[in-house]
Coordinates of C-alpha atoms in Angstrom, one line a residue:
X1 CA 0.1 -0.2 0.2
X2 CA 1.5 3.4 -0.8
X3 CA 2.5 5.5 2.2
X4 CA 2.0 8.6 -0.6
X5 CA -0.9 10.5 -2.0
X6 CA -1.4 13.7 -4.3
X7 CA -3.0 16.6 -1.9
X8 CA -3.9 20.2 -1.8
X9 CA -3.7 21.8 1.3
X10 CA -5.9 25.0 2.2
X11 CA -6.9 26.9 4.6
X12 CA -10.4 28.8 5.8
X13 CA -10.6 31.4 8.7
X14 CA -13.5 32.2 10.9
X15 CA -12.4 36.2 11.6
X16 CA -15.1 37.7 14.5
X17 CA -15.7 40.0 17.0
X18 CA -16.9 40.2 20.6
X19 CA -20.1 41.9 19.2
X20 CA -21.1 38.7 17.6
X21 CA -20.4 39.5 14.4
X22 CA -18.5 37.1 11.8
X23 CA -16.6 38.4 8.7
X24 CA -18.0 36.5 5.1
X25 CA -17.0 36.5 2.1
X26 CA -19.4 36.1 -0.5
X27 CA -17.4 34.1 -3.1
X28 CA -17.2 34.7 -7.3
X29 CA -15.8 31.0 -8.2
X30 CA -18.1 29.5 -10.0
X31 CA -16.8 25.9 -9.1
X32 CA -17.9 27.0 -5.0
X33 CA -20.1 29.9 -5.1
X34 CA -22.0 31.4 -1.8
X35 CA -21.4 32.6 1.8
X36 CA -18.1 31.2 3.1
X37 CA -15.1 32.4 5.8
X38 CA -11.9 33.7 3.6
X39 CA -9.2 31.6 2.8
X40 CA -7.5 29.8 0.3
X41 CA -4.2 28.0 -0.9
X42 CA -1.2 26.8 0.9
X43 CA 1.8 27.5 -1.1
X44 CA 4.8 24.8 -1.1
X45 CA 6.9 25.2 2.0
X46 CA 4.8 28.1 3.5
X47 CA 3.2 27.3 7.4
X48 CA 0.1 26.9 7.5
X49 CA -0.4 29.3 10.0
X50 CA 1.6 31.9 7.6
X51 CA -0.8 30.6 4.9
X52 CA -3.9 31.8 6.5
X53 CA -2.8 35.0 7.9
X54 CA -1.7 35.7 4.0
X55 CA -5.1 34.5 2.8
X56 CA -7.0 36.6 5.0
X57 CA -5.2 39.7 4.4
X58 CA -5.0 39.3 0.7
X59 CA -9.0 38.7 0.6
X60 CA -10.1 41.1 3.5
X61 CA -7.5 43.7 3.6
X62 CA -7.3 42.4 7.1
X63 CA -4.2 41.2 9.1
X64 CA -5.4 38.8 11.4
X65 CA -3.0 37.7 15.0
X66 CA -2.6 34.0 16.8
X67 CA -5.2 32.3 14.2
X68 CA -6.2 29.3 16.4
X69 CA -6.4 26.0 14.5
X70 CA -9.7 24.3 15.3
X71 CA -10.4 21.6 12.7
X72 CA -10.2 20.1 9.2
X73 CA -12.3 19.1 6.6
X74 CA -11.1 16.7 3.7
X75 CA -13.0 15.3 0.7
X76 CA -11.4 13.5 -2.6
X77 CA -11.5 15.2 -6.1
X78 CA -12.1 13.3 -9.2
X79 CA -8.6 12.2 -10.0
X80 CA -8.1 10.9 -6.2
X81 CA -6.2 13.7 -5.0
X82 CA -6.7 14.7 -1.4
X83 CA -8.4 17.7 -1.0
X84 CA -7.7 19.2 2.8
X85 CA -9.0 22.5 4.0
X86 CA -7.5 23.7 7.6
X87 CA -9.5 25.8 9.8
X88 CA -9.1 28.8 11.8
X89 CA -10.6 31.0 14.0
X90 CA -9.1 34.8 14.8
X91 CA -10.9 37.6 17.2
X92 CA -7.6 39.7 16.9
X93 CA -6.9 41.6 13.6
X94 CA -6.0 44.9 12.1
X95 CA -6.6 47.1 9.2
X96 CA -9.1 47.9 6.9
X97 CA -11.5 46.1 5.3
X98 CA -11.5 45.4 1.3
X99 CA -12.9 42.9 -0.5
X100 CA -10.9 41.3 -3.3
X101 CA -11.3 38.9 -6.9
X102 CA -12.7 36.5 -4.8
X103 CA -15.1 38.2 -3.8
X104 CA -17.0 40.5 -1.8
X105 CA -16.1 40.5 2.2
X106 CA -18.6 42.0 5.0
X107 CA -19.8 41.9 8.6
X108 CA -22.8 40.5 9.9
X109 CA -24.1 38.8 12.8
X110 CA -23.3 35.1 13.7
X111 CA -27.1 34.8 14.3
X112 CA -27.4 36.1 10.2
X113 CA -25.8 33.0 8.9
X114 CA -28.5 31.1 7.6
X115 CA -30.1 34.3 6.0
X116 CA -27.3 34.2 3.0
X117 CA -26.8 31.8 0.2
X118 CA -24.2 29.5 1.6
X119 CA -21.3 27.8 -0.2
X120 CA -22.5 23.8 -0.5
X121 CA -21.9 22.0 2.9
X122 CA -20.5 24.9 4.8
X123 CA -23.6 24.9 6.9
X124 CA -22.0 21.9 8.4
X125 CA -18.2 23.1 8.2
X126 CA -19.1 25.9 10.7
X127 CA -19.8 24.0 13.0
X128 CA -16.1 22.7 12.9
X129 CA -15.6 26.5 14.1
X130 CA -18.1 26.5 17.2
X131 CA -18.2 23.2 18.3
X132 CA -14.8 21.9 20.3
X133 CA -16.1 18.1 20.5
X134 CA -15.5 18.1 16.6
X135 CA -12.8 18.4 14.6
X136 CA -13.1 17.1 11.2
X137 CA -15.6 17.3 7.9
X138 CA -14.5 13.9 6.2
X139 CA -16.5 13.6 2.7
X140 CA -16.0 10.5 0.9
X141 CA -17.5 8.0 -2.0
X142 CA -19.9 5.9 -0.4
X143 CA -20.4 3.5 -3.7
X144 CA -22.5 6.5 -6.0
X145 CA -23.4 8.6 -2.8
X146 CA -21.2 11.4 -1.6
X147 CA -21.2 11.5 1.8
X148 CA -20.2 14.0 4.6
X149 CA -19.5 13.1 8.4
X150 CA -18.4 15.6 10.9
X151 CA -16.0 13.8 13.4

């Protein structure tokens, strides 16, 4: 059995304040549109933490401090590549909010998140950011059925 596989490494970060607000992004990507948290790809040789700080800055204009790893999402791509998303949260940040080519970013009350068109599976992912007893969203093919589990 092979011990190596092809992997895509990415990240996502829930930026929040102490008034119950969260920063969301309305993604423009037709492959995964909808409201999510900002994030992106980890570059070769880059640390996961530095990658999420960079991605949040590029997509929102904000510089986060001390992001905390709170879970992961993984799923198989059609070619068998494992796609991994490291999930972080941060409530320390500075800078001026600005949108990017990835999509419009804006603050909302956490309680209003369900009022927006969410990206596929993001409604399940949000639990990983908020529930310390969960750590992973694992997606896989079960015959012809694509399943997602929270672990």
